[in-house]
Amino acid sequence: MKTLVVIPAHNESAKIAEVIRDLKKFGYHNILVVDDGSTDNTGKISQKCGAKVVTHVVNRGLGAGLGTGFEFAKRNGYNCLVTFDGDGQHEAKDIKRLLFPIQKGVCDVVIGSRLLAQKGMPWQRLIINHISNFSTLMLYRVRTTDATSGLRAFGKKALNQIKIKTDRMEVSNEFFWEIRRNSLKFLEIPIKAIYTEYSEKHSHNTASLWQAVYVGKGMLLRLFR
Amino acid sequence: MMSINFVQAVLVVFLLFALSRVVLRFKERQIKIGEFLFWSLSFAGAVVVVVLPGETTKLAQLLGVGRGVDLIVYASIVTLFYICFRTYIQLENMRHEITELVRKLALEKKSK
């Protein structure tokens, strides 16, 4: 299976090299970094590490970055896509377990859930996560244990059918709307998340309660677009 | 003979001016038929309400609201909420169009 690992990245110069190296160590050489209008050297470092890089001239948000990754995969004949965070929160060794059900034809989408087995998620994230899961259930009628997970795998059918219309953080929830809309089969698999000082500092801008309200608004509007 | 006071006269002049702008924009094909009908009916309705305030009370009583003024306030709030909601959706779609453009540029640059 021709698999593309997509890393949406905005100002991740401190971690991106380590993330790419880790992915390569586990045999993932088709790596696409979507440099989403970074003001640091994220793009240059990624290129130096051997990743493919596409650059947004201005910052458009997480959803926009993932959308570009999907479009790149479709244009270049990939039949499997993995989304991976650029802040070092995920472990590359988990990808193999995510791809396995897709390769076996069991499902179209696999979500790596940080809450199925592991404990230790910082409480702020935990609260936001529960709100997000509840909103996904209420608005999109899909039950999930980790609506905001950044580690996901998509098979060919999902790759072709999913249409990303949101540009920011709400894309994580939008995937579930698209799963339901396209009647895709999905599975959740426990993954390990690494919470470092860097990842926490980096997520403070995005995991605030205000951000959650903003995401909620985006989720609601998505239903009418 | 029906008489109107100064405030009513000013409001009617303003509403007729707004109505004329709507007709003009429609003639210039700057707005679609749906928008033309919505705004024309809104302004024409407002003229009727200003000139014949008693009629709104009759309608309000028919709907069980009470006073005509209350009916106008309720209807206005609902309309404003709806316009706000539509504007939000249009804004989101416009933002997404910018993203599509940024994406196209990014992917074209990559394929060169």
PDB file of N, CA and C in Angstrom, chain B residues 33-89:
ATOM      1  N   ILE B  33     -32.803  37.549  -7.543  1.00  0.00           N
ATOM      2  CA  ILE B  33     -34.253  37.713  -7.395  1.00  0.00           C
ATOM      3  C   ILE B  33     -34.725  37.434  -5.964  1.00  0.00           C
ATOM      4  N   GLY B  34     -34.138  36.425  -5.325  1.00  0.00           N
ATOM      5  CA  GLY B  34     -34.508  36.066  -3.952  1.00  0.00           C
ATOM      6  C   GLY B  34     -34.229  37.208  -2.989  1.00  0.00           C
ATOM      7  N   GLU B  35     -33.030  37.781  -3.130  1.00  0.00           N
ATOM      8  CA  GLU B  35     -32.645  38.899  -2.266  1.00  0.00           C
ATOM      9  C   GLU B  35     -33.534  40.114  -2.554  1.00  0.00           C
ATOM     10  N   PHE B  36     -33.826  40.332  -3.826  1.00  0.00           N
ATOM     11  CA  PHE B  36     -34.679  41.455  -4.224  1.00  0.00           C
ATOM     12  C   PHE B  36     -36.062  41.331  -3.568  1.00  0.00           C
ATOM     13  N   LEU B  37     -36.640  40.134  -3.663  1.00  0.00           N
ATOM     14  CA  LEU B  37     -37.969  39.921  -3.079  1.00  0.00           C
ATOM     15  C   LEU B  37     -37.942  40.091  -1.563  1.00  0.00           C
ATOM     16  N   PHE B  38     -36.897  39.519  -0.930  1.00  0.00           N
ATOM     17  CA  PHE B  38     -36.800  39.593   0.532  1.00  0.00           C
ATOM     18  C   PHE B  38     -36.738  41.041   0.995  1.00  0.00           C
ATOM     19  N   TRP B  39     -35.805  41.811   0.426  1.00  0.00           N
ATOM     20  CA  TRP B  39     -35.625  43.199   0.878  1.00  0.00           C
ATOM     21  C   TRP B  39     -36.803  44.092   0.467  1.00  0.00           C
ATOM     22  N   SER B  40     -37.353  43.873  -0.734  1.00  0.00           N
ATOM     23  CA  SER B  40     -38.490  44.690  -1.171  1.00  0.00           C
ATOM     24  C   SER B  40     -39.675  44.482  -0.241  1.00  0.00           C
ATOM     25  N   LEU B  41     -39.979  43.218   0.040  1.00  0.00           N
ATOM     26  CA  LEU B  41     -41.113  42.922   0.917  1.00  0.00           C
ATOM     27  C   LEU B  41     -40.865  43.450   2.328  1.00  0.00           C
ATOM     28  N   SER B  42     -39.600  43.350   2.786  1.00  0.00           N
ATOM     29  CA  SER B  42     -39.275  43.848   4.131  1.00  0.00           C
ATOM     30  C   SER B  42     -39.522  45.343   4.225  1.00  0.00           C
ATOM     31  N   PHE B  43     -39.011  46.112   3.262  1.00  0.00           N
ATOM     32  CA  PHE B  43     -39.170  47.568   3.300  1.00  0.00           C
ATOM     33  C   PHE B  43     -40.612  47.985   3.036  1.00  0.00           C
ATOM     34  N   ALA B  44     -41.285  47.299   2.095  1.00  0.00           N
ATOM     35  CA  ALA B  44     -42.683  47.625   1.815  1.00  0.00           C
ATOM     36  C   ALA B  44     -43.534  47.329   3.054  1.00  0.00           C
ATOM     37  N   GLY B  45     -43.254  46.209   3.698  1.00  0.00           N
ATOM     38  CA  GLY B  45     -43.963  45.831   4.928  1.00  0.00           C
ATOM     39  C   GLY B  45     -43.741  46.870   6.013  1.00  0.00           C
ATOM     40  N   ALA B  46     -42.497  47.357   6.102  1.00  0.00           N
ATOM     41  CA  ALA B  46     -42.169  48.359   7.118  1.00  0.00           C
ATOM     42  C   ALA B  46     -42.938  49.660   6.856  1.00  0.00           C
ATOM     43  N   VAL B  47     -43.117  50.008   5.589  1.00  0.00           N
ATOM     44  CA  VAL B  47     -43.888  51.221   5.235  1.00  0.00           C
ATOM     45  C   VAL B  47     -45.331  51.066   5.732  1.00  0.00           C
ATOM     46  N   VAL B  48     -45.915  49.900   5.477  1.00  0.00           N
ATOM     47  CA  VAL B  48     -47.302  49.645   5.914  1.00  0.00           C
ATOM     48  C   VAL B  48     -47.404  49.763   7.433  1.00  0.00           C
ATOM     49  N   VAL B  49     -46.406  49.170   8.136  1.00  0.00           N
ATOM     50  CA  VAL B  49     -46.423  49.193   9.600  1.00  0.00           C
ATOM     51  C   VAL B  49     -46.330  50.628  10.113  1.00  0.00           C
ATOM     52  N   VAL B  50     -45.498  51.450   9.488  1.00  0.00           N
ATOM     53  CA  VAL B  50     -45.315  52.841   9.935  1.00  0.00           C
ATOM     54  C   VAL B  50     -46.592  53.656   9.673  1.00  0.00           C
ATOM     55  N   VAL B  51     -47.176  53.458   8.499  1.00  0.00           N
ATOM     56  CA  VAL B  51     -48.358  54.255   8.120  1.00  0.00           C
ATOM     57  C   VAL B  51     -49.616  53.774   8.856  1.00  0.00           C
ATOM     58  N   LEU B  52     -49.735  52.458   8.994  1.00  0.00           N
ATOM     59  CA  LEU B  52     -50.930  51.903   9.655  1.00  0.00           C
ATOM     60  C   LEU B  52     -50.546  51.085  10.886  1.00  0.00           C
ATOM     61  N   PRO B  53     -50.087  51.734  11.958  1.00  0.00           N
ATOM     62  CA  PRO B  53     -49.624  50.975  13.138  1.00  0.00           C
ATOM     63  C   PRO B  53     -50.718  50.123  13.775  1.00  0.00           C
ATOM     64  N   GLY B  54     -51.964  50.552  13.643  1.00  0.00           N
ATOM     65  CA  GLY B  54     -53.083  49.806  14.232  1.00  0.00           C
ATOM     66  C   GLY B  54     -53.251  48.422  13.622  1.00  0.00           C
ATOM     67  N   GLU B  55     -52.891  48.300  12.359  1.00  0.00           N
ATOM     68  CA  GLU B  55     -53.056  47.019  11.648  1.00  0.00           C
ATOM     69  C   GLU B  55     -52.176  45.917  12.250  1.00  0.00           C
ATOM     70  N   THR B  56     -50.962  46.326  12.722  1.00  0.00           N
ATOM     71  CA  THR B  56     -50.044  45.325  13.303  1.00  0.00           C
ATOM     72  C   THR B  56     -50.634  44.764  14.597  1.00  0.00           C
ATOM     73  N   THR B  57     -51.361  45.618  15.328  1.00  0.00           N
ATOM     74  CA  THR B  57     -51.985  45.136  16.573  1.00  0.00           C
ATOM     75  C   THR B  57     -53.032  44.069  16.255  1.00  0.00           C
ATOM     76  N   LYS B  58     -53.790  44.311  15.168  1.00  0.00           N
ATOM     77  CA  LYS B  58     -54.803  43.307  14.768  1.00  0.00           C
ATOM     78  C   LYS B  58     -54.129  41.977  14.450  1.00  0.00           C
ATOM     79  N   LEU B  59     -53.020  42.076  13.689  1.00  0.00           N
ATOM     80  CA  LEU B  59     -52.275  40.862  13.304  1.00  0.00           C
ATOM     81  C   LEU B  59     -51.678  40.181  14.536  1.00  0.00           C
ATOM     82  N   ALA B  60     -51.161  41.040  15.462  1.00  0.00           N
ATOM     83  CA  ALA B  60     -50.554  40.499  16.680  1.00  0.00           C
ATOM     84  C   ALA B  60     -51.595  39.745  17.504  1.00  0.00           C
ATOM     85  N   GLN B  61     -52.781  40.320  17.613  1.00  0.00           N
ATOM     86  CA  GLN B  61     -53.847  39.663  18.384  1.00  0.00           C
ATOM     87  C   GLN B  61     -54.272  38.353  17.730  1.00  0.00           C
ATOM     88  N   LEU B  62     -54.243  38.380  16.413  1.00  0.00           N
ATOM     89  CA  LEU B  62     -54.569  37.160  15.653  1.00  0.00           C
ATOM     90  C   LEU B  62     -53.578  36.044  15.958  1.00  0.00           C
ATOM     91  N   LEU B  63     -52.295  36.443  16.154  1.00  0.00           N
ATOM     92  CA  LEU B  63     -51.234  35.464  16.436  1.00  0.00           C
ATOM     93  C   LEU B  63     -51.062  35.207  17.937  1.00  0.00           C
ATOM     94  N   GLY B  64     -51.835  35.948  18.732  1.00  0.00           N
ATOM     95  CA  GLY B  64     -51.794  35.719  20.177  1.00  0.00           C
ATOM     96  C   GLY B  64     -50.617  36.385  20.865  1.00  0.00           C
ATOM     97  N   VAL B  65     -50.026  37.395  20.233  1.00  0.00           N
ATOM     98  CA  VAL B  65     -48.855  38.066  20.810  1.00  0.00           C
ATOM     99  C   VAL B  65     -49.269  39.223  21.717  1.00  0.00           C
ATOM    100  N   GLY B  66     -50.318  39.949  21.365  1.00  0.00           N
ATOM    101  CA  GLY B  66     -50.747  41.077  22.192  1.00  0.00           C
ATOM    102  C   GLY B  66     -50.666  42.351  21.406  1.00  0.00           C
ATOM    103  N   ARG B  67     -49.596  43.136  21.658  1.00  0.00           N
ATOM    104  CA  ARG B  67     -49.463  44.418  20.970  1.00  0.00           C
ATOM    105  C   ARG B  67     -48.710  44.287  19.646  1.00  0.00           C
ATOM    106  N   GLY B  68     -49.033  45.173  18.736  1.00  0.00           N
ATOM    107  CA  GLY B  68     -48.370  45.180  17.434  1.00  0.00           C
ATOM    108  C   GLY B  68     -46.881  45.432  17.536  1.00  0.00           C
ATOM    109  N   VAL B  69     -46.514  46.329  18.471  1.00  0.00           N
ATOM    110  CA  VAL B  69     -45.098  46.664  18.662  1.00  0.00           C
ATOM    111  C   VAL B  69     -44.309  45.416  19.082  1.00  0.00           C
ATOM    112  N   ASP B  70     -44.909  44.622  19.974  1.00  0.00           N
ATOM    113  CA  ASP B  70     -44.241  43.386  20.423  1.00  0.00           C
ATOM    114  C   ASP B  70     -43.994  42.459  19.246  1.00  0.00           C
ATOM    115  N   LEU B  71     -44.999  42.353  18.384  1.00  0.00           N
ATOM    116  CA  LEU B  71     -44.874  41.473  17.206  1.00  0.00           C
ATOM    117  C   LEU B  71     -43.707  41.919  16.331  1.00  0.00           C
ATOM    118  N   ILE B  72     -43.602  43.246  16.152  1.00  0.00           N
ATOM    119  CA  ILE B  72     -42.515  43.781  15.320  1.00  0.00           C
ATOM    120  C   ILE B  72     -41.151  43.468  15.951  1.00  0.00           C
ATOM    121  N   VAL B  73     -41.064  43.657  17.274  1.00  0.00           N
ATOM    122  CA  VAL B  73     -39.786  43.389  17.969  1.00  0.00           C
ATOM    123  C   VAL B  73     -39.416  41.920  17.831  1.00  0.00           C
ATOM    124  N   TYR B  74     -40.388  41.032  18.077  1.00  0.00           N
ATOM    125  CA  TYR B  74     -40.094  39.587  17.979  1.00  0.00           C
ATOM    126  C   TYR B  74     -39.645  39.217  16.558  1.00  0.00           C
ATOM    127  N   ALA B  75     -40.401  39.714  15.588  1.00  0.00           N
ATOM    128  CA  ALA B  75     -40.081  39.388  14.186  1.00  0.00           C
ATOM    129  C   ALA B  75     -38.699  39.921  13.807  1.00  0.00           C
ATOM    130  N   SER B  76     -38.401  41.148  14.314  1.00  0.00           N
ATOM    131  CA  SER B  76     -37.098  41.745  14.013  1.00  0.00           C
ATOM    132  C   SER B  76     -35.961  40.922  14.597  1.00  0.00           C
ATOM    133  N   ILE B  77     -36.131  40.462  15.853  1.00  0.00           N
ATOM    134  CA  ILE B  77     -35.075  39.662  16.500  1.00  0.00           C
ATOM    135  C   ILE B  77     -34.828  38.380  15.703  1.00  0.00           C
ATOM    136  N   VAL B  78     -35.909  37.713  15.337  1.00  0.00           N
ATOM    137  CA  VAL B  78     -35.779  36.460  14.569  1.00  0.00           C
ATOM    138  C   VAL B  78     -35.062  36.727  13.238  1.00  0.00           C
ATOM    139  N   THR B  79     -35.497  37.808  12.570  1.00  0.00           N
ATOM    140  CA  THR B  79     -34.882  38.145  11.271  1.00  0.00           C
ATOM    141  C   THR B  79     -33.399  38.460  11.435  1.00  0.00           C
ATOM    142  N   LEU B  80     -33.078  39.259  12.466  1.00  0.00           N
ATOM    143  CA  LEU B  80     -31.670  39.624  12.676  1.00  0.00           C
ATOM    144  C   LEU B  80     -30.811  38.395  12.976  1.00  0.00           C
ATOM    145  N   PHE B  81     -31.335  37.482  13.781  1.00  0.00           N
ATOM    146  CA  PHE B  81     -30.615  36.239  14.086  1.00  0.00           C
ATOM    147  C   PHE B  81     -30.349  35.455  12.799  1.00  0.00           C
ATOM    148  N   TYR B  82     -31.363  35.385  11.972  1.00  0.00           N
ATOM    149  CA  TYR B  82     -31.228  34.624  10.730  1.00  0.00           C
ATOM    150  C   TYR B  82     -30.175  35.265   9.808  1.00  0.00           C
ATOM    151  N   ILE B  83     -30.241  36.610   9.709  1.00  0.00           N
ATOM    152  CA  ILE B  83     -29.271  37.310   8.854  1.00  0.00           C
ATOM    153  C   ILE B  83     -27.849  37.099   9.391  1.00  0.00           C
ATOM    154  N   CYS B  84     -27.709  37.181  10.704  1.00  0.00           N
ATOM    155  CA  CYS B  84     -26.413  36.981  11.358  1.00  0.00           C
ATOM    156  C   CYS B  84     -25.879  35.576  11.042  1.00  0.00           C
ATOM    157  N   PHE B  85     -26.761  34.595  11.144  1.00  0.00           N
ATOM    158  CA  PHE B  85     -26.397  33.200  10.879  1.00  0.00           C
ATOM    159  C   PHE B  85     -25.951  33.006   9.428  1.00  0.00           C
ATOM    160  N   ARG B  86     -26.734  33.578   8.500  1.00  0.00           N
ATOM    161  CA  ARG B  86     -26.383  33.463   7.073  1.00  0.00           C
ATOM    162  C   ARG B  86     -25.044  34.141   6.784  1.00  0.00           C
ATOM    163  N   THR B  87     -24.821  35.288   7.450  1.00  0.00           N
ATOM    164  CA  THR B  87     -23.567  36.020   7.246  1.00  0.00           C
ATOM    165  C   THR B  87     -22.380  35.188   7.729  1.00  0.00           C
ATOM    166  N   TYR B  88     -22.555  34.532   8.874  1.00  0.00           N
ATOM    167  CA  TYR B  88     -21.517  33.651   9.412  1.00  0.00           C
ATOM    168  C   TYR B  88     -21.159  32.555   8.403  1.00  0.00           C
ATOM    169  N   ILE B  89     -22.185  31.944   7.827  1.00  0.00           N
ATOM    170  CA  ILE B  89     -21.947  30.851   6.879  1.00  0.00           C
ATOM    171  C   ILE B  89     -21.227  31.380   5.632  1.00  0.00           C
TER     172      ILE B  89
END
